Amino acid sequence: MSDLVGDESAFFADYFGRAPYLNAGAFGESYRELLTVVDLDRIVNSEYLRPPYIQLIENSERVPTSKFTADVWVSGERVPDHVVPSKVLDCFRNGATIEWPLIDRDQPSLRMLAAGLSTRFGAPVDVTAFLRPAGTQACGPSCDLVDLFIIQLQGSSCWQLWPTSGRLETGVTRLDPAALGEASGSHSLRSGDVMYLPRNTFHVVAAERSTSLHLVVALRVRRRQDLLSDLVGLAVERDRQAWELVHSRHTSQDELEDQLTTAIGLLTRTLEAPETVAALAEVLARSSGSEVRTTGASFAELARAESWSENPGTVYPFFADLPD
């Protein structure tokens, strides 16, 4: 955690959920251990990769998968949406950004990062990698409905930001710049830099003079309203009849007030019940996503036990050979 934010006390007091935060050089040289273009070469050439675990974006629109996939035959069965590396590279050279959603499922170092953050925040964590061609940018400001950590791994990217606002509650995640007014500032991220963006922070990102590789770590942190919704759900499960539908058009004001008073009393008793604490803890544990973040080593342990030979595999030069 300290690699991302430095002084944790200051981060949570002044920035978390409130304002963007830049931690320049946070990872030092250790950012190379997270993900490299060599790793991306391996993934693209793995032959098991299929959409939606790879997406291409051009002019803020998804590139149709037919542009970079093909059907193949495996063991006599047709397998659709097989990723064709040469087509991916052609799209990239023509200006498309490549996105690897949930890349932490594949990369052990990113799985460990996600697991640590999931435990620290008690929330699901997803990691997405973006490889953006030099000089290209996203079209129009957008925001995310989750908190983000941006980790720059290669090249540099420029992030133009607008003040965090209340538009999240309306579900608006993309706006014309004129509707946002003047940007609050811009930041150029270099390799090893980390930037935190609270949810609902509108931004535009652009690669600068060289190919840019960065990670977006999404924290699906639960807010108070989420916990309240869970508690109401628990109360409803215990006594559905007490939470029956109120027909407001055919109910007097006094009757509505009585029903609401009854509901609030039931919710209060639910909060005071000892079993509620245990039930809510289970809800939080399920929401953290930690059960899918384990890094098992069953086959490695079996290999050591049976003295299997090790094969380092093949390195496929692909994005690694791209010029800066």
mmCIF file of C-alpha atoms in Angstrom:
data_model
loop_
_atom_site.group_PDB
_atom_site.id
_atom_site.type_symbol
_atom_site.label_atom_id
_atom_site.label_comp_id
_atom_site.label_asym_id
_atom_site.label_seq_id
_atom_site.Cartn_x
_atom_site.Cartn_y
_atom_site.Cartn_z
ATOM 1 C CA MET A 1 0.000 0.000 0.000
ATOM 2 C CA SER A 2 2.795 2.428 0.853
ATOM 3 C CA ASP A 3 4.230 1.842 -2.656
ATOM 4 C CA LEU A 4 1.063 3.385 -4.052
ATOM 5 C CA VAL A 5 0.304 6.272 -1.707
ATOM 6 C CA GLY A 6 3.379 6.886 0.464
ATOM 7 C CA ASP A 7 2.063 8.272 3.774
ATOM 8 C CA GLU A 8 -1.148 6.275 4.314
ATOM 9 C CA SER A 9 -2.458 8.523 7.096
ATOM 10 C CA ALA A 10 -2.185 11.623 4.920
ATOM 11 C CA PHE A 11 -3.674 9.819 1.921
ATOM 12 C CA PHE A 12 -6.800 8.661 3.758
ATOM 13 C CA ALA A 13 -7.226 11.964 5.589
ATOM 14 C CA ASP A 14 -6.785 14.298 2.626
ATOM 15 C CA TYR A 15 -7.353 12.442 -0.639
ATOM 16 C CA PHE A 16 -9.222 9.140 -0.482
ATOM 17 C CA GLY A 17 -12.693 9.701 -1.921
ATOM 18 C CA ARG A 18 -12.018 13.439 -2.093
ATOM 19 C CA ALA A 19 -9.351 14.530 -4.563
ATOM 20 C CA PRO A 20 -6.777 13.231 -7.070
ATOM 21 C CA TYR A 21 -3.339 12.428 -5.702
ATOM 22 C CA LEU A 22 -0.032 12.025 -7.565
ATOM 23 C CA ASN A 23 2.806 9.972 -6.095
ATOM 24 C CA ALA A 24 5.707 10.521 -8.509
ATOM 25 C CA GLY A 25 8.270 7.709 -8.666
ATOM 26 C CA ALA A 26 6.252 5.641 -6.215
ATOM 27 C CA PHE A 27 7.569 2.292 -7.448
ATOM 28 C CA GLY A 28 11.135 3.326 -8.227
ATOM 29 C CA GLU A 29 12.512 0.673 -10.569
ATOM 30 C CA SER A 30 10.315 -2.113 -9.145
ATOM 31 C CA TYR A 31 7.468 -1.167 -11.525
ATOM 32 C CA ARG A 32 9.201 -3.458 -14.042
ATOM 33 C CA GLU A 33 8.168 -6.426 -11.876
ATOM 34 C CA LEU A 34 4.462 -5.733 -12.392
ATOM 35 C CA LEU A 35 4.049 -6.038 -16.161
ATOM 36 C CA THR A 36 6.198 -5.549 -19.250
ATOM 37 C CA VAL A 37 5.625 -5.588 -22.992
ATOM 38 C CA VAL A 38 7.280 -9.023 -23.010
ATOM 39 C CA ASP A 39 4.427 -10.233 -20.791
ATOM 40 C CA LEU A 40 1.942 -8.731 -23.234
ATOM 41 C CA ASP A 41 3.675 -10.544 -26.111
ATOM 42 C CA ARG A 42 3.273 -13.812 -24.248
ATOM 43 C CA ILE A 43 -0.399 -13.203 -23.520
ATOM 44 C CA VAL A 44 -1.313 -12.140 -27.075
ATOM 45 C CA ASN A 45 0.507 -15.149 -28.549
ATOM 46 C CA SER A 46 -0.829 -17.623 -25.985
ATOM 47 C CA GLU A 47 -3.627 -18.811 -28.329
ATOM 48 C CA TYR A 48 -6.080 -19.111 -25.422
ATOM 49 C CA LEU A 49 -6.773 -15.367 -25.215
ATOM 50 C CA ARG A 50 -10.245 -14.362 -26.402
ATOM 51 C CA PRO A 51 -12.491 -11.327 -26.029
ATOM 52 C CA PRO A 52 -13.568 -9.831 -23.669
ATOM 53 C CA TYR A 53 -10.143 -10.353 -22.064
ATOM 54 C CA ILE A 54 -8.673 -8.258 -24.853
ATOM 55 C CA GLN A 55 -10.409 -5.245 -26.371
ATOM 56 C CA LEU A 56 -9.331 -2.670 -28.932
ATOM 57 C CA ILE A 57 -10.494 0.944 -28.745
ATOM 58 C CA GLU A 58 -10.331 3.564 -31.475
ATOM 59 C CA ASN A 59 -11.931 7.024 -31.295
ATOM 60 C CA SER A 60 -13.489 6.011 -27.962
ATOM 61 C CA GLU A 61 -15.359 3.154 -29.643
ATOM 62 C CA ARG A 62 -14.813 -0.575 -29.361
ATOM 63 C CA VAL A 63 -13.208 -2.059 -32.465
ATOM 64 C CA PRO A 64 -15.387 -4.964 -33.676
ATOM 65 C CA THR A 65 -13.815 -8.258 -32.652
ATOM 66 C CA SER A 66 -14.052 -9.429 -36.277
ATOM 67 C CA LYS A 67 -11.226 -6.975 -37.027
ATOM 68 C CA PHE A 68 -8.701 -8.886 -34.904
ATOM 69 C CA THR A 69 -10.085 -12.395 -34.414
ATOM 70 C CA ALA A 70 -10.852 -15.466 -36.515
ATOM 71 C CA ASP A 71 -12.497 -18.844 -36.070
ATOM 72 C CA VAL A 72 -10.145 -21.799 -35.625
ATOM 73 C CA TRP A 73 -10.568 -25.542 -35.283
ATOM 74 C CA VAL A 74 -9.364 -27.240 -32.099
ATOM 75 C CA SER A 75 -9.701 -31.020 -31.726
ATOM 76 C CA GLY A 76 -12.341 -31.073 -34.426
ATOM 77 C CA GLU A 77 -14.417 -28.266 -32.908
ATOM 78 C CA ARG A 78 -14.788 -24.741 -34.199
ATOM 79 C CA VAL A 79 -13.637 -22.122 -31.707
ATOM 80 C CA PRO A 80 -14.840 -18.574 -32.475
ATOM 81 C CA ASP A 81 -13.107 -15.288 -31.628
ATOM 82 C CA HIS A 82 -9.563 -16.637 -31.690
ATOM 83 C CA VAL A 83 -7.224 -13.641 -31.350
ATOM 84 C CA VAL A 84 -4.905 -13.196 -34.326
ATOM 85 C CA PRO A 85 -1.711 -11.427 -33.121
ATOM 86 C CA SER A 86 -0.852 -9.934 -36.518
ATOM 87 C CA LYS A 87 -4.308 -8.346 -36.774
ATOM 88 C CA VAL A 88 -3.991 -6.929 -33.264
ATOM 89 C CA LEU A 89 -0.667 -5.370 -34.196
ATOM 90 C CA ASP A 90 -2.093 -3.917 -37.427
ATOM 91 C CA CYS A 91 -4.920 -2.252 -35.485
ATOM 92 C CA PHE A 92 -2.432 -0.909 -32.954
ATOM 93 C CA ARG A 93 -0.223 0.566 -35.670
ATOM 94 C CA ASN A 94 -3.324 2.236 -37.127
ATOM 95 C CA GLY A 95 -4.001 4.024 -33.845
ATOM 96 C CA ALA A 96 -6.070 1.620 -31.768
ATOM 97 C CA THR A 97 -5.481 1.335 -28.026
ATOM 98 C CA ILE A 98 -5.269 -2.221 -26.683
ATOM 99 C CA GLU A 99 -7.011 -2.999 -23.407
ATOM 100 C CA TRP A 100 -6.484 -6.147 -21.326
ATOM 101 C CA PRO A 101 -9.333 -6.293 -18.766
ATOM 102 C CA LEU A 102 -8.764 -8.430 -15.668
ATOM 103 C CA ILE A 103 -5.120 -8.975 -16.554
ATOM 104 C CA ASP A 104 -4.480 -9.749 -12.891
ATOM 105 C CA ARG A 105 -6.091 -13.139 -13.588
ATOM 106 C CA ASP A 106 -3.103 -13.956 -15.781
ATOM 107 C CA GLN A 107 -0.157 -12.092 -14.257
ATOM 108 C CA PRO A 108 0.950 -13.370 -10.792
ATOM 109 C CA SER A 109 2.521 -10.058 -9.776
ATOM 110 C CA LEU A 110 -0.723 -8.207 -10.516
ATOM 111 C CA ARG A 111 -2.752 -10.877 -8.755
ATOM 112 C CA MET A 112 -0.689 -10.274 -5.631
ATOM 113 C CA LEU A 113 -1.175 -6.511 -5.978
ATOM 114 C CA ALA A 114 -4.944 -6.941 -6.335
ATOM 115 C CA ALA A 115 -5.096 -9.351 -3.403
ATOM 116 C CA GLY A 116 -3.269 -6.925 -1.121
ATOM 117 C CA LEU A 117 -5.501 -4.005 -2.060
ATOM 118 C CA SER A 118 -8.639 -6.130 -1.790
ATOM 119 C CA THR A 119 -7.672 -7.047 1.759
ATOM 120 C CA ARG A 120 -6.707 -3.479 2.661
ATOM 121 C CA PHE A 121 -9.916 -1.897 1.340
ATOM 122 C CA GLY A 122 -12.302 -4.809 1.908
ATOM 123 C CA ALA A 123 -13.507 -4.508 -1.673
ATOM 124 C CA PRO A 124 -13.180 -6.214 -5.064
ATOM 125 C CA VAL A 125 -10.179 -5.053 -7.103
ATOM 126 C CA ASP A 126 -9.717 -5.397 -10.865
ATOM 127 C CA VAL A 127 -6.620 -4.575 -12.897
ATOM 128 C CA THR A 128 -6.714 -3.530 -16.558
ATOM 129 C CA ALA A 129 -3.698 -2.831 -18.778
ATOM 130 C CA PHE A 130 -3.763 -0.215 -21.544
ATOM 131 C CA LEU A 131 -1.243 -0.003 -24.371
ATOM 132 C CA ARG A 132 -1.741 3.280 -26.236
ATOM 133 C CA PRO A 133 0.069 4.318 -29.452
ATOM 134 C CA ALA A 134 2.273 7.401 -29.274
ATOM 135 C CA GLY A 135 0.426 10.675 -29.742
ATOM 136 C CA THR A 136 -3.095 9.273 -29.422
ATOM 137 C CA GLN A 137 -5.710 10.193 -26.845
ATOM 138 C CA ALA A 138 -9.184 9.260 -25.716
ATOM 139 C CA CYS A 139 -11.941 11.391 -27.220
ATOM 140 C CA GLY A 140 -13.886 13.415 -24.684
ATOM 141 C CA PRO A 141 -13.784 13.447 -20.891
ATOM 142 C CA SER A 142 -15.049 10.349 -19.120
ATOM 143 C CA CYS A 143 -15.259 9.206 -15.532
ATOM 144 C CA ASP A 144 -15.429 5.868 -13.746
ATOM 145 C CA LEU A 145 -17.921 4.733 -11.134
ATOM 146 C CA VAL A 146 -15.097 3.319 -9.010
ATOM 147 C CA ASP A 147 -11.925 4.647 -7.377
ATOM 148 C CA LEU A 148 -8.800 4.235 -9.513
ATOM 149 C CA PHE A 149 -5.065 3.892 -9.089
ATOM 150 C CA ILE A 150 -3.159 4.607 -12.314
ATOM 151 C CA ILE A 151 0.311 3.027 -12.534
ATOM 152 C CA GLN A 152 2.504 4.135 -15.436
ATOM 153 C CA LEU A 153 4.784 1.326 -16.657
ATOM 154 C CA GLN A 154 6.269 2.432 -19.972
ATOM 155 C CA GLY A 155 6.508 5.702 -21.854
ATOM 156 C CA SER A 156 4.509 8.646 -20.554
ATOM 157 C CA SER A 157 0.883 9.692 -20.526
ATOM 158 C CA CYS A 158 -0.814 13.041 -19.957
ATOM 159 C CA TRP A 159 -3.932 13.132 -17.789
ATOM 160 C CA GLN A 160 -6.196 16.168 -17.944
ATOM 161 C CA LEU A 161 -8.533 16.285 -14.937
ATOM 162 C CA TRP A 162 -11.718 18.064 -13.944
ATOM 163 C CA PRO A 163 -12.908 18.556 -10.357
ATOM 164 C CA THR A 164 -14.666 15.559 -8.842
ATOM 165 C CA SER A 165 -18.401 16.271 -8.944
ATOM 166 C CA GLY A 166 -21.762 14.786 -8.043
ATOM 167 C CA ARG A 167 -22.597 13.671 -11.561
ATOM 168 C CA LEU A 168 -21.929 10.083 -10.565
ATOM 169 C CA GLU A 169 -25.322 9.835 -8.935
ATOM 170 C CA THR A 170 -27.010 10.652 -12.266
ATOM 171 C CA GLY A 171 -25.133 7.891 -14.057
ATOM 172 C CA VAL A 172 -23.369 10.287 -16.450
ATOM 173 C CA THR A 173 -19.914 8.936 -17.266
ATOM 174 C CA ARG A 174 -19.043 10.823 -20.470
ATOM 175 C CA LEU A 175 -19.486 14.513 -21.223
ATOM 176 C CA ASP A 176 -18.531 17.167 -23.736
ATOM 177 C CA PRO A 177 -15.661 19.301 -22.377
ATOM 178 C CA ALA A 178 -17.835 22.408 -22.655
ATOM 179 C CA ALA A 179 -20.283 20.930 -20.149
ATOM 180 C CA LEU A 180 -17.512 20.489 -17.582
ATOM 181 C CA GLY A 181 -15.962 23.901 -17.786
ATOM 182 C CA GLU A 182 -12.295 24.555 -17.230
ATOM 183 C CA ALA A 183 -10.039 21.618 -16.318
ATOM 184 C CA SER A 184 -8.522 21.692 -12.852
ATOM 185 C CA GLY A 185 -5.092 20.666 -14.137
ATOM 186 C CA SER A 186 -3.040 18.077 -15.987
ATOM 187 C CA HIS A 187 -0.362 15.607 -14.938
ATOM 188 C CA SER A 188 2.295 13.847 -16.988
ATOM 189 C CA LEU A 189 2.931 10.337 -15.670
ATOM 190 C CA ARG A 190 6.337 8.695 -16.148
ATOM 191 C CA SER A 191 7.371 5.103 -15.564
ATOM 192 C CA GLY A 192 6.903 4.227 -11.905
ATOM 193 C CA ASP A 193 4.473 7.085 -11.160
ATOM 194 C CA VAL A 194 1.149 6.418 -9.442
ATOM 195 C CA MET A 195 -1.959 8.609 -9.505
ATOM 196 C CA TYR A 196 -5.145 8.135 -7.518
ATOM 197 C CA LEU A 197 -8.506 9.300 -8.932
ATOM 198 C CA PRO A 198 -11.660 9.263 -6.786
ATOM 199 C CA ARG A 199 -14.682 7.856 -8.522
ATOM 200 C CA ASN A 200 -16.535 10.377 -10.657
ATOM 201 C CA THR A 201 -13.374 12.295 -11.574
ATOM 202 C CA PHE A 202 -13.664 13.253 -15.237
ATOM 203 C CA HIS A 203 -10.446 12.869 -17.185
ATOM 204 C CA VAL A 204 -8.880 12.612 -20.630
ATOM 205 C CA VAL A 205 -5.746 10.524 -21.137
ATOM 206 C CA ALA A 206 -3.249 10.768 -24.006
ATOM 207 C CA ALA A 207 -0.001 9.003 -24.809
ATOM 208 C CA GLU A 208 2.816 11.473 -25.306
ATOM 209 C CA ARG A 209 5.803 11.028 -27.621
ATOM 210 C CA SER A 210 6.173 7.279 -27.190
ATOM 211 C CA THR A 211 4.017 4.202 -26.741
ATOM 212 C CA SER A 212 2.366 4.309 -23.312
ATOM 213 C CA LEU A 213 1.672 1.302 -21.113
ATOM 214 C CA HIS A 214 -0.244 1.873 -17.903
ATOM 215 C CA LEU A 215 -2.375 -0.068 -15.446
ATOM 216 C CA VAL A 216 -5.758 0.976 -14.132
ATOM 217 C CA VAL A 217 -6.437 -0.585 -10.729
ATOM 218 C CA ALA A 218 -10.164 -0.288 -9.973
ATOM 219 C CA LEU A 219 -11.335 -0.354 -6.345
ATOM 220 C CA ARG A 220 -15.020 -1.182 -5.983
ATOM 221 C CA VAL A 221 -15.165 0.275 -2.486
ATOM 222 C CA ARG A 222 -18.484 -0.021 -0.675
ATOM 223 C CA ARG A 223 -20.032 3.185 0.599
ATOM 224 C CA ARG A 224 -22.384 3.721 3.537
ATOM 225 C CA GLN A 225 -25.389 3.565 1.251
ATOM 226 C CA ASP A 226 -24.243 0.146 0.028
ATOM 227 C CA LEU A 227 -24.048 -1.156 3.603
ATOM 228 C CA LEU A 228 -27.471 0.299 4.393
ATOM 229 C CA SER A 229 -28.897 -1.447 1.345
ATOM 230 C CA ASP A 230 -27.404 -4.728 2.589
ATOM 231 C CA LEU A 231 -28.948 -4.218 6.020
ATOM 232 C CA VAL A 232 -32.370 -3.549 4.529
ATOM 233 C CA GLY A 233 -31.965 -6.713 2.470
ATOM 234 C CA LEU A 234 -31.205 -8.711 5.609
ATOM 235 C CA ALA A 235 -34.258 -7.255 7.342
ATOM 236 C CA VAL A 236 -36.483 -8.114 4.385
ATOM 237 C CA GLU A 237 -35.208 -11.699 4.314
ATOM 238 C CA ARG A 238 -36.159 -12.132 7.971
ATOM 239 C CA ASP A 239 -39.723 -10.848 7.686
ATOM 240 C CA ARG A 240 -40.954 -10.337 4.146
ATOM 241 C CA GLN A 241 -44.527 -9.704 5.251
ATOM 242 C CA ALA A 242 -43.460 -6.705 7.319
ATOM 243 C CA TRP A 243 -41.847 -5.206 4.213
ATOM 244 C CA GLU A 244 -44.784 -5.738 1.862
ATOM 245 C CA LEU A 245 -45.412 -3.265 -0.927
ATOM 246 C CA VAL A 246 -47.026 0.017 0.100
ATOM 247 C CA HIS A 247 -49.840 1.077 -2.277
ATOM 248 C CA SER A 248 -49.417 4.817 -1.825
ATOM 249 C CA ARG A 249 -52.239 5.844 -4.187
ATOM 250 C CA HIS A 250 -54.800 4.014 -2.065
ATOM 251 C CA THR A 251 -53.287 4.654 1.369
ATOM 252 C CA SER A 252 -53.880 7.651 3.587
ATOM 253 C CA GLN A 253 -51.048 9.846 4.856
ATOM 254 C CA ASP A 254 -51.524 8.543 8.392
ATOM 255 C CA GLU A 255 -51.383 4.917 7.218
ATOM 256 C CA LEU A 256 -48.209 5.600 5.239
ATOM 257 C CA GLU A 257 -46.577 7.171 8.282
ATOM 258 C CA ASP A 258 -47.554 4.176 10.428
ATOM 259 C CA GLN A 259 -46.108 1.750 7.891
ATOM 260 C CA LEU A 260 -42.858 3.702 7.637
ATOM 261 C CA THR A 261 -42.579 3.855 11.417
ATOM 262 C CA THR A 262 -43.052 0.091 11.564
ATOM 263 C CA ALA A 263 -40.398 -0.435 8.885
ATOM 264 C CA ILE A 264 -37.896 1.814 10.675
ATOM 265 C CA GLY A 265 -38.542 -0.028 13.930
ATOM 266 C CA LEU A 266 -37.933 -3.349 12.207
ATOM 267 C CA LEU A 267 -34.687 -2.026 10.708
ATOM 268 C CA THR A 268 -33.576 -0.784 14.143
ATOM 269 C CA ARG A 269 -34.219 -4.199 15.695
ATOM 270 C CA THR A 270 -32.334 -5.804 12.828
ATOM 271 C CA LEU A 271 -29.330 -3.575 13.529
ATOM 272 C CA GLU A 272 -29.408 -4.477 17.205
ATOM 273 C CA ALA A 273 -29.626 -8.229 16.613
ATOM 274 C CA PRO A 274 -26.300 -10.055 17.267
ATOM 275 C CA GLU A 275 -26.755 -12.227 14.203
ATOM 276 C CA THR A 276 -26.850 -9.131 12.004
ATOM 277 C CA VAL A 277 -23.187 -8.416 12.671
ATOM 278 C CA ALA A 278 -22.206 -11.918 11.560
ATOM 279 C CA ALA A 279 -24.472 -11.770 8.509
ATOM 280 C CA LEU A 280 -23.109 -8.388 7.464
ATOM 281 C CA ALA A 281 -19.546 -9.680 7.869
ATOM 282 C CA GLU A 282 -20.409 -12.463 5.427
ATOM 283 C CA VAL A 283 -21.790 -9.933 2.951
ATOM 284 C CA LEU A 284 -18.594 -7.876 3.176
ATOM 285 C CA ALA A 285 -16.425 -10.980 2.766
ATOM 286 C CA ARG A 286 -18.326 -11.977 -0.379
ATOM 287 C CA SER A 287 -18.031 -8.472 -1.803
ATOM 288 C CA SER A 288 -14.280 -8.246 -1.274
ATOM 289 C CA GLY A 289 -13.595 -10.720 -4.052
ATOM 290 C CA SER A 290 -10.700 -12.160 -2.054
ATOM 291 C CA GLU A 291 -11.772 -15.719 -2.796
ATOM 292 C CA VAL A 292 -10.632 -15.351 -6.430
ATOM 293 C CA ARG A 293 -7.319 -13.715 -5.606
ATOM 294 C CA THR A 294 -5.485 -16.736 -4.284
ATOM 295 C CA THR A 295 -2.202 -17.694 -5.913
ATOM 296 C CA GLY A 296 -2.262 -21.459 -5.675
ATOM 297 C CA ALA A 297 0.813 -23.534 -6.441
ATOM 298 C CA SER A 298 -0.660 -27.025 -6.587
ATOM 299 C CA PHE A 299 1.054 -28.057 -9.817
ATOM 300 C CA ALA A 300 4.386 -26.543 -8.753
ATOM 301 C CA GLU A 301 4.237 -28.488 -5.508
ATOM 302 C CA LEU A 302 3.425 -31.649 -7.435
ATOM 303 C CA ALA A 303 6.306 -30.965 -9.814
ATOM 304 C CA ARG A 304 8.747 -30.625 -6.919
ATOM 305 C CA ALA A 305 7.421 -33.792 -5.342
ATOM 306 C CA GLU A 306 7.807 -35.789 -8.545
ATOM 307 C CA SER A 307 10.924 -33.993 -9.880
ATOM 308 C CA TRP A 308 9.355 -32.835 -13.120
ATOM 309 C CA SER A 309 11.666 -31.223 -15.624
ATOM 310 C CA GLU A 310 11.164 -27.507 -16.187
ATOM 311 C CA ASN A 311 10.815 -25.843 -19.589
ATOM 312 C CA PRO A 312 11.103 -22.048 -19.616
ATOM 313 C CA GLY A 313 8.980 -21.848 -22.756
ATOM 314 C CA THR A 314 9.290 -19.536 -25.742
ATOM 315 C CA VAL A 315 9.596 -15.766 -25.842
ATOM 316 C CA TYR A 316 7.618 -14.102 -28.649
ATOM 317 C CA PRO A 317 8.987 -10.697 -29.653
ATOM 318 C CA PHE A 318 6.008 -8.568 -30.567
ATOM 319 C CA PHE A 319 5.216 -5.306 -28.814
ATOM 320 C CA ALA A 320 8.697 -5.438 -27.277
ATOM 321 C CA ASP A 321 10.154 -4.610 -30.694
ATOM 322 C CA LEU A 322 7.980 -1.542 -31.220
ATOM 323 C CA PRO A 323 9.979 1.681 -31.532
ATOM 324 C CA ASP A 324 9.488 4.323 -28.870
#
